[in-house]
Amino acid sequence: MAVQTVAGNATTASPDLGPAAALSCRECGERFELGPLFACASCFGPLEVAYDLPTGSPEELRKRIEAGPDNIWRYAPLLPVPADVADKPNLNPGFTKLVRADNLARELGVTGGLYVKDDSGNPTHSFKDRVVAIAVEAARAFGFTTLSCSSTGNLAGAVGAAAARAGLRSCVFIPHDLEQGKVVMAAVYGGELVGIEGNYDDVNRFCSELIGDPLGEGWGFVNVNLRPYYGEGSKTLAYEICEQLGWRLPDQIVIPIASGSQLTKIDKGLQELIKLGLVEDRPYKIFGAQAEGCSPVSAAFKAGHDVVRPQKPNTIAKSLAIGNPADGPYVLDIARRTGGAVEDVTDEQVVDAIKLLARTEGIFGETAGGVTLGVTKKLIEAGVIDPTLTTVVVNTGDGLKTLDAVSATSQATATIKPSLDAFRAAGLGTA
Ligand SMILES: *Cc1c(COP(=O)(O)O)cnc(C)c1O
């Protein structure tokens, strides 16, 4: 293993993160050694992982991936993880179902093929297991002993579970007023769970202070000082969607936006597949989805602005309730560059969409899934999403975590005595 000098004249072994070569600034391109850094020392721009990507033929790489495990580690040659990652204690998320949603397609008038990428099938029932799995490997490589995060709910559960499995301590932070399902899922794995009196943006600000304090020494905050690595986990959604379509780009993808990280990294993943020759290079459009009660990116998109003005969130889609999204400007860029759009729906439309997906395809998504399908429906009706093209809707979480959203209207049809007479008298069973 190479030994190199890092800032401060300390000598450390360089971390083994597989094909990851360096961190590079998204704004000015300056490169830094791999480490727990997230902002460029020159311009404060966000850092991302730069790679020495595989050089063999696309056919060889495709075969290597297809022979890999049925989880995100099949894409290890494209991720900042050591080559033996599959042997480490990790929750091994990913390779979730890409469901061909023909019933839903008929209902929405889509003829070009409609698919739901169902990430509720991950170990803690949201897409956050993907990003955390990569962050855990970075935490291990940098010698962190405590795993932490600021969370809108799902991330706290994913960090708690991954830390338990990896044998790390965890201490995670959430807004105090989250859904019961999210709180219990975050607490059950045995780490510390701290409710902060404030919204997500307050939680995030608190975590930034903690990182600078001696108390936070030795802590890996998956979405702060490990953010460049964390973000790479979302690329696996792009890889899987294309592989499951038979190594083909979809024409249109609809993705929910909280911080915007997932959307920007799905785009990065698609670009990598094109560059590596794993898919044919043809145009695709990326659409972003928000709830009206927290729609800073959608508002900026519709106003034609490049900057995102922060909002104070008020929506049932709590997993997406980030009023000041870090990657907002990049999301705007991607939506505009690909010919996509960013749109929002009301809480009522979110609930309708959750029930539509459940009723047509047997998939119970959380409120974020309702946002994404609600926006898909709205954009099809507006003629913005083309129903004759292949469309993928990403369902990022499980409805069991947000039961309150539908509990008022999803109850027993009737309650009766255990007799056929009572059943008949209630007029049931004939629908
Ligand atoms: C976190 C989250 C998202 C979006 O996250 P980004 O911050 O935009 O990457 C989407 N859906 C669910 C269910 C989430 O928990």
PDB file of N, CA, C and O in Angstrom, residues 14 43 45 96 135 176 189 217 219-220 235 251 253 338 351 368 386 403 407:
ATOM      1  N   SER A  14      -2.289   5.521   2.522  1.00  0.00           N
ATOM      2  CA  SER A  14      -3.434   6.063   1.792  1.00  0.00           C
ATOM      3  C   SER A  14      -4.587   5.059   1.887  1.00  0.00           C
ATOM      4  O   SER A  14      -4.375   3.858   1.804  1.00  0.00           O
ATOM      5  N   CYS A  43     -12.396  27.298  -3.113  1.00  0.00           N
ATOM      6  CA  CYS A  43     -13.597  28.037  -3.504  1.00  0.00           C
ATOM      7  C   CYS A  43     -14.828  27.602  -2.724  1.00  0.00           C
ATOM      8  O   CYS A  43     -15.924  28.088  -2.989  1.00  0.00           O
ATOM      9  N   GLY A  45     -16.536  25.063  -2.998  1.00  0.00           N
ATOM     10  CA  GLY A  45     -17.455  24.231  -3.785  1.00  0.00           C
ATOM     11  C   GLY A  45     -17.504  22.816  -3.220  1.00  0.00           C
ATOM     12  O   GLY A  45     -16.606  22.399  -2.484  1.00  0.00           O
ATOM     13  N   THR A  96     -32.646  -3.879  -6.111  1.00  0.00           N
ATOM     14  CA  THR A  96     -34.081  -3.924  -5.823  1.00  0.00           C
ATOM     15  C   THR A  96     -34.836  -4.113  -7.143  1.00  0.00           C
ATOM     16  O   THR A  96     -34.270  -3.960  -8.223  1.00  0.00           O
ATOM     17  N   ALA A 135     -20.750   5.049   2.622  1.00  0.00           N
ATOM     18  CA  ALA A 135     -20.187   5.895   3.687  1.00  0.00           C
ATOM     19  C   ALA A 135     -19.533   5.042   4.777  1.00  0.00           C
ATOM     20  O   ALA A 135     -18.509   5.437   5.347  1.00  0.00           O
ATOM     21  N   HIS A 176     -37.482  16.665  15.854  1.00  0.00           N
ATOM     22  CA  HIS A 176     -38.177  15.973  16.950  1.00  0.00           C
ATOM     23  C   HIS A 176     -39.571  15.469  16.579  1.00  0.00           C
ATOM     24  O   HIS A 176     -40.121  14.599  17.232  1.00  0.00           O
ATOM     25  N   TYR A 189     -32.084  -0.036  16.555  1.00  0.00           N
ATOM     26  CA  TYR A 189     -30.763  -0.648  16.353  1.00  0.00           C
ATOM     27  C   TYR A 189     -29.796  -0.363  17.485  1.00  0.00           C
ATOM     28  O   TYR A 189     -28.655  -0.817  17.473  1.00  0.00           O
ATOM     29  N   GLU A 217     -14.953  14.712  17.409  1.00  0.00           N
ATOM     30  CA  GLU A 217     -13.731  14.119  16.858  1.00  0.00           C
ATOM     31  C   GLU A 217     -13.882  12.609  16.726  1.00  0.00           C
ATOM     32  O   GLU A 217     -14.390  11.956  17.639  1.00  0.00           O
ATOM     33  N   TRP A 219     -15.776  11.249  14.558  1.00  0.00           N
ATOM     34  CA  TRP A 219     -17.119  10.951  14.066  1.00  0.00           C
ATOM     35  C   TRP A 219     -17.183  11.105  12.558  1.00  0.00           C
ATOM     36  O   TRP A 219     -16.762  12.123  12.002  1.00  0.00           O
ATOM     37  N   GLY A 220     -17.755  10.100  11.910  1.00  0.00           N
ATOM     38  CA  GLY A 220     -18.030  10.203  10.485  1.00  0.00           C
ATOM     39  C   GLY A 220     -19.498  10.538  10.288  1.00  0.00           C
ATOM     40  O   GLY A 220     -20.368   9.713  10.556  1.00  0.00           O
ATOM     41  N   LYS A 235     -25.479   6.477  -7.333  1.00  0.00           N
ATOM     42  CA  LYS A 235     -25.189   6.101  -8.718  1.00  0.00           C
ATOM     43  C   LYS A 235     -25.690   4.686  -9.011  1.00  0.00           C
ATOM     44  O   LYS A 235     -26.035   4.373 -10.144  1.00  0.00           O
ATOM     45  N   ASP A 251     -35.815   6.561 -21.307  1.00  0.00           N
ATOM     46  CA  ASP A 251     -35.969   7.879 -21.934  1.00  0.00           C
ATOM     47  C   ASP A 251     -36.212   8.960 -20.889  1.00  0.00           C
ATOM     48  O   ASP A 251     -35.768  10.093 -21.035  1.00  0.00           O
ATOM     49  N   ILE A 253     -36.716   9.686 -16.469  1.00  0.00           N
ATOM     50  CA  ILE A 253     -36.673   9.194 -15.075  1.00  0.00           C
ATOM     51  C   ILE A 253     -37.234  10.288 -14.176  1.00  0.00           C
ATOM     52  O   ILE A 253     -36.874  11.464 -14.319  1.00  0.00           O
ATOM     53  N   THR A 338     -30.977  18.282 -19.637  1.00  0.00           N
ATOM     54  CA  THR A 338     -31.518  17.062 -20.252  1.00  0.00           C
ATOM     55  C   THR A 338     -32.888  17.298 -20.880  1.00  0.00           C
ATOM     56  O   THR A 338     -33.461  16.378 -21.455  1.00  0.00           O
ATOM     57  N   VAL A 351     -51.182  11.837  -1.269  1.00  0.00           N
ATOM     58  CA  VAL A 351     -51.976  10.732  -0.723  1.00  0.00           C
ATOM     59  C   VAL A 351     -52.664   9.967  -1.857  1.00  0.00           C
ATOM     60  O   VAL A 351     -52.643   8.728  -1.891  1.00  0.00           O
ATOM     61  N   ALA A 368     -42.743  10.082   0.045  1.00  0.00           N
ATOM     62  CA  ALA A 368     -41.816  10.493  -1.028  1.00  0.00           C
ATOM     63  C   ALA A 368     -42.194   9.809  -2.337  1.00  0.00           C
ATOM     64  O   ALA A 368     -42.123  10.416  -3.417  1.00  0.00           O
ATOM     65  N   ASP A 386     -43.517  12.482 -21.926  1.00  0.00           N
ATOM     66  CA  ASP A 386     -44.079  11.885 -23.142  1.00  0.00           C
ATOM     67  C   ASP A 386     -44.538  10.452 -22.858  1.00  0.00           C
ATOM     68  O   ASP A 386     -43.706   9.589 -22.547  1.00  0.00           O
ATOM     69  N   LEU A 403     -47.510   5.693   7.833  1.00  0.00           N
ATOM     70  CA  LEU A 403     -48.896   5.221   7.870  1.00  0.00           C
ATOM     71  C   LEU A 403     -49.903   6.354   8.032  1.00  0.00           C
ATOM     72  O   LEU A 403     -51.013   6.295   7.493  1.00  0.00           O
ATOM     73  N   SER A 407     -53.849   6.636   6.825  1.00  0.00           N
ATOM     74  CA  SER A 407     -54.636   5.875   7.810  1.00  0.00           C
ATOM     75  C   SER A 407     -56.088   6.349   7.897  1.00  0.00           C
ATOM     76  O   SER A 407     -56.988   5.551   8.168  1.00  0.00           O
TER      77      SER A 407
END
